JSON list of C-alpha atoms in Angstrom, two decimals:
[
{"chain": "Z", "resi": 1, "resn": "UNK", "atom": "CA", "xyz": [21.10, 37.60, 21.96]},
{"chain": "Z", "resi": 2, "resn": "UNK", "atom": "CA", "xyz": [23.84, 35.61, 23.30]},
{"chain": "Z", "resi": 3, "resn": "UNK", "atom": "CA", "xyz": [23.25, 33.18, 20.08]},
{"chain": "Z", "resi": 4, "resn": "UNK", "atom": "CA", "xyz": [22.54, 35.61, 18.14]},
{"chain": "Z", "resi": 5, "resn": "UNK", "atom": "CA", "xyz": [24.99, 35.33, 14.69]},
{"chain": "Z", "resi": 6, "resn": "UNK", "atom": "CA", "xyz": [24.56, 39.78, 14.28]},
{"chain": "Z", "resi": 7, "resn": "UNK", "atom": "CA", "xyz": [25.34, 39.65, 18.26]},
{"chain": "Z", "resi": 8, "resn": "UNK", "atom": "CA", "xyz": [27.76, 42.20, 17.68]},
{"chain": "Z", "resi": 9, "resn": "UNK", "atom": "CA", "xyz": [25.63, 44.31, 15.84]},
{"chain": "Z", "resi": 10, "resn": "UNK", "atom": "CA", "xyz": [22.27, 44.52, 17.65]},
{"chain": "Z", "resi": 11, "resn": "UNK", "atom": "CA", "xyz": [24.23, 45.07, 20.12]},
{"chain": "Z", "resi": 12, "resn": "UNK", "atom": "CA", "xyz": [25.64, 48.20, 19.48]},
{"chain": "Z", "resi": 13, "resn": "UNK", "atom": "CA", "xyz": [22.09, 48.94, 17.79]},
{"chain": "Z", "resi": 14, "resn": "UNK", "atom": "CA", "xyz": [20.02, 48.93, 20.52]},
{"chain": "Z", "resi": 15, "resn": "UNK", "atom": "CA", "xyz": [22.82, 50.83, 22.42]},
{"chain": "Z", "resi": 16, "resn": "UNK", "atom": "CA", "xyz": [22.92, 53.51, 20.12]},
{"chain": "Z", "resi": 17, "resn": "UNK", "atom": "CA", "xyz": [18.84, 53.97, 20.56]},
{"chain": "Z", "resi": 18, "resn": "UNK", "atom": "CA", "xyz": [19.03, 53.77, 23.29]},
{"chain": "Z", "resi": 19, "resn": "UNK", "atom": "CA", "xyz": [21.40, 56.53, 24.59]},
{"chain": "Z", "resi": 20, "resn": "UNK", "atom": "CA", "xyz": [19.87, 58.43, 21.36]},
{"chain": "Z", "resi": 21, "resn": "UNK", "atom": "CA", "xyz": [17.75, 60.34, 24.50]},
{"chain": "Z", "resi": 22, "resn": "UNK", "atom": "CA", "xyz": [20.80, 60.96, 26.99]},
{"chain": "Z", "resi": 23, "resn": "UNK", "atom": "CA", "xyz": [22.10, 64.53, 26.41]},
{"chain": "Z", "resi": 24, "resn": "UNK", "atom": "CA", "xyz": [24.94, 63.98, 25.37]},
{"chain": "Z", "resi": 25, "resn": "UNK", "atom": "CA", "xyz": [24.96, 60.33, 23.65]},
{"chain": "Z", "resi": 26, "resn": "UNK", "atom": "CA", "xyz": [28.20, 59.82, 23.55]},
{"chain": "Z", "resi": 27, "resn": "UNK", "atom": "CA", "xyz": [28.91, 59.69, 26.89]},
{"chain": "Z", "resi": 28, "resn": "UNK", "atom": "CA", "xyz": [26.16, 57.38, 27.33]},
{"chain": "Z", "resi": 29, "resn": "UNK", "atom": "CA", "xyz": [22.57, 57.77, 29.42]},
{"chain": "Z", "resi": 30, "resn": "UNK", "atom": "CA", "xyz": [22.94, 58.75, 32.89]},
{"chain": "Z", "resi": 31, "resn": "UNK", "atom": "CA", "xyz": [20.88, 57.19, 35.73]},
{"chain": "Z", "resi": 32, "resn": "UNK", "atom": "CA", "xyz": [19.03, 60.03, 35.69]},
{"chain": "Z", "resi": 33, "resn": "UNK", "atom": "CA", "xyz": [17.97, 60.84, 31.95]},
{"chain": "Z", "resi": 34, "resn": "UNK", "atom": "CA", "xyz": [16.78, 57.62, 32.48]},
{"chain": "Z", "resi": 35, "resn": "UNK", "atom": "CA", "xyz": [13.31, 58.34, 32.26]},
{"chain": "Z", "resi": 36, "resn": "UNK", "atom": "CA", "xyz": [13.99, 60.28, 29.31]},
{"chain": "Z", "resi": 37, "resn": "UNK", "atom": "CA", "xyz": [13.44, 56.19, 27.66]},
{"chain": "Z", "resi": 38, "resn": "UNK", "atom": "CA", "xyz": [10.14, 56.06, 26.59]},
{"chain": "Z", "resi": 39, "resn": "UNK", "atom": "CA", "xyz": [9.16, 52.34, 28.17]},
{"chain": "Z", "resi": 40, "resn": "UNK", "atom": "CA", "xyz": [8.36, 50.70, 24.37]},
{"chain": "Z", "resi": 41, "resn": "UNK", "atom": "CA", "xyz": [12.33, 51.34, 23.25]},
{"chain": "Z", "resi": 42, "resn": "UNK", "atom": "CA", "xyz": [13.10, 48.96, 26.66]},
{"chain": "Z", "resi": 43, "resn": "UNK", "atom": "CA", "xyz": [11.61, 46.32, 26.01]},
{"chain": "Z", "resi": 44, "resn": "UNK", "atom": "CA", "xyz": [14.15, 45.25, 22.94]},
{"chain": "Z", "resi": 45, "resn": "UNK", "atom": "CA", "xyz": [16.63, 45.35, 25.06]},
{"chain": "Z", "resi": 46, "resn": "UNK", "atom": "CA", "xyz": [14.54, 43.88, 27.63]},
{"chain": "Z", "resi": 47, "resn": "UNK", "atom": "CA", "xyz": [13.70, 41.13, 25.39]},
{"chain": "Z", "resi": 48, "resn": "UNK", "atom": "CA", "xyz": [16.27, 40.30, 23.29]},
{"chain": "Z", "resi": 49, "resn": "UNK", "atom": "CA", "xyz": [19.00, 40.93, 26.02]},
{"chain": "Z", "resi": 50, "resn": "UNK", "atom": "CA", "xyz": [17.72, 37.23, 28.37]},
{"chain": "Z", "resi": 51, "resn": "UNK", "atom": "CA", "xyz": [21.07, 36.60, 29.40]},
{"chain": "Z", "resi": 52, "resn": "UNK", "atom": "CA", "xyz": [19.94, 33.02, 29.37]},
{"chain": "Z", "resi": 53, "resn": "UNK", "atom": "CA", "xyz": [19.70, 32.68, 25.27]},
{"chain": "Z", "resi": 54, "resn": "UNK", "atom": "CA", "xyz": [16.17, 32.62, 23.30]},
{"chain": "Z", "resi": 55, "resn": "UNK", "atom": "CA", "xyz": [13.16, 30.06, 24.06]},
{"chain": "Z", "resi": 56, "resn": "UNK", "atom": "CA", "xyz": [13.42, 27.64, 21.43]},
{"chain": "Z", "resi": 57, "resn": "UNK", "atom": "CA", "xyz": [10.62, 29.29, 19.16]},
{"chain": "Z", "resi": 58, "resn": "UNK", "atom": "CA", "xyz": [12.17, 32.94, 19.55]},
{"chain": "Z", "resi": 59, "resn": "UNK", "atom": "CA", "xyz": [15.14, 32.37, 17.38]},
{"chain": "Z", "resi": 60, "resn": "UNK", "atom": "CA", "xyz": [16.18, 33.96, 14.98]},
{"chain": "Z", "resi": 61, "resn": "UNK", "atom": "CA", "xyz": [13.31, 36.73, 15.67]},
{"chain": "Z", "resi": 62, "resn": "UNK", "atom": "CA", "xyz": [13.53, 40.94, 16.63]},
{"chain": "Z", "resi": 63, "resn": "UNK", "atom": "CA", "xyz": [11.33, 42.08, 18.91]},
{"chain": "Z", "resi": 64, "resn": "UNK", "atom": "CA", "xyz": [10.09, 45.66, 16.67]},
{"chain": "Z", "resi": 65, "resn": "UNK", "atom": "CA", "xyz": [8.57, 48.81, 18.65]},
{"chain": "Z", "resi": 66, "resn": "UNK", "atom": "CA", "xyz": [6.35, 50.93, 16.81]},
{"chain": "Z", "resi": 67, "resn": "UNK", "atom": "CA", "xyz": [8.19, 54.72, 16.04]},
{"chain": "Z", "resi": 68, "resn": "UNK", "atom": "CA", "xyz": [7.40, 57.87, 17.34]},
{"chain": "Z", "resi": 69, "resn": "UNK", "atom": "CA", "xyz": [4.98, 58.71, 14.07]},
{"chain": "Z", "resi": 70, "resn": "UNK", "atom": "CA", "xyz": [3.39, 55.66, 16.15]},
{"chain": "Z", "resi": 71, "resn": "UNK", "atom": "CA", "xyz": [2.72, 56.06, 18.83]},
{"chain": "Z", "resi": 72, "resn": "UNK", "atom": "CA", "xyz": [1.65, 59.47, 18.46]},
{"chain": "Z", "resi": 73, "resn": "UNK", "atom": "CA", "xyz": [-1.14, 58.12, 16.26]},
{"chain": "Z", "resi": 74, "resn": "UNK", "atom": "CA", "xyz": [-1.93, 55.49, 18.65]},
{"chain": "Z", "resi": 75, "resn": "UNK", "atom": "CA", "xyz": [-1.55, 57.78, 21.60]},
{"chain": "Z", "resi": 76, "resn": "UNK", "atom": "CA", "xyz": [-4.33, 60.52, 18.98]},
{"chain": "Z", "resi": 77, "resn": "UNK", "atom": "CA", "xyz": [-7.44, 57.12, 18.38]},
{"chain": "Z", "resi": 78, "resn": "UNK", "atom": "CA", "xyz": [-7.67, 56.74, 21.96]},
{"chain": "Z", "resi": 79, "resn": "UNK", "atom": "CA", "xyz": [-7.76, 59.98, 23.91]},
{"chain": "Z", "resi": 80, "resn": "UNK", "atom": "CA", "xyz": [-10.33, 60.35, 21.33]},
{"chain": "Z", "resi": 81, "resn": "UNK", "atom": "CA", "xyz": [-12.15, 57.26, 22.42]},
{"chain": "Z", "resi": 82, "resn": "UNK", "atom": "CA", "xyz": [-11.23, 58.08, 25.75]},
{"chain": "Z", "resi": 83, "resn": "UNK", "atom": "CA", "xyz": [-13.09, 62.15, 25.26]},
{"chain": "Z", "resi": 84, "resn": "UNK", "atom": "CA", "xyz": [-16.13, 60.32, 23.20]},
{"chain": "Z", "resi": 85, "resn": "UNK", "atom": "CA", "xyz": [-16.78, 58.36, 26.54]},
{"chain": "Z", "resi": 86, "resn": "UNK", "atom": "CA", "xyz": [-16.65, 60.96, 28.60]},
{"chain": "Z", "resi": 87, "resn": "UNK", "atom": "CA", "xyz": [-19.41, 63.36, 26.19]},
{"chain": "Z", "resi": 88, "resn": "UNK", "atom": "CA", "xyz": [-22.06, 60.43, 26.25]},
{"chain": "Z", "resi": 89, "resn": "UNK", "atom": "CA", "xyz": [-24.72, 59.84, 28.50]},
{"chain": "Z", "resi": 90, "resn": "UNK", "atom": "CA", "xyz": [-23.75, 57.83, 31.80]},
{"chain": "Z", "resi": 91, "resn": "UNK", "atom": "CA", "xyz": [-25.86, 54.39, 31.24]},
{"chain": "Z", "resi": 92, "resn": "UNK", "atom": "CA", "xyz": [-28.65, 53.39, 33.44]},
{"chain": "Z", "resi": 93, "resn": "UNK", "atom": "CA", "xyz": [-28.15, 51.68, 36.44]},
{"chain": "Z", "resi": 94, "resn": "UNK", "atom": "CA", "xyz": [-28.81, 47.31, 35.24]},
{"chain": "Z", "resi": 95, "resn": "UNK", "atom": "CA", "xyz": [-32.14, 46.50, 36.92]},
{"chain": "Z", "resi": 96, "resn": "UNK", "atom": "CA", "xyz": [-32.58, 43.82, 38.69]},
{"chain": "Z", "resi": 97, "resn": "UNK", "atom": "CA", "xyz": [-35.45, 40.68, 36.53]}
]
């Protein structure tokens, strides 16, 4: 973000995205509200806000996280797989030849 042309608007969008999880977004997040923000959203300021600036290969790139709907689809797929795995009979122990 340090060298991005649209730096100010990108910082504002990230700030608005994160503070939307506050009880009162106009006041920003309180320390006790930080846990309300999904970790996948914290990746955006972490990935884009490197104080040393982007790597040469990052020029003009932006981090896109999955939205709540896509995240729910992934969660359901993982839970289906875990349930299927738990219902499967255990594999017999490997034997030495």
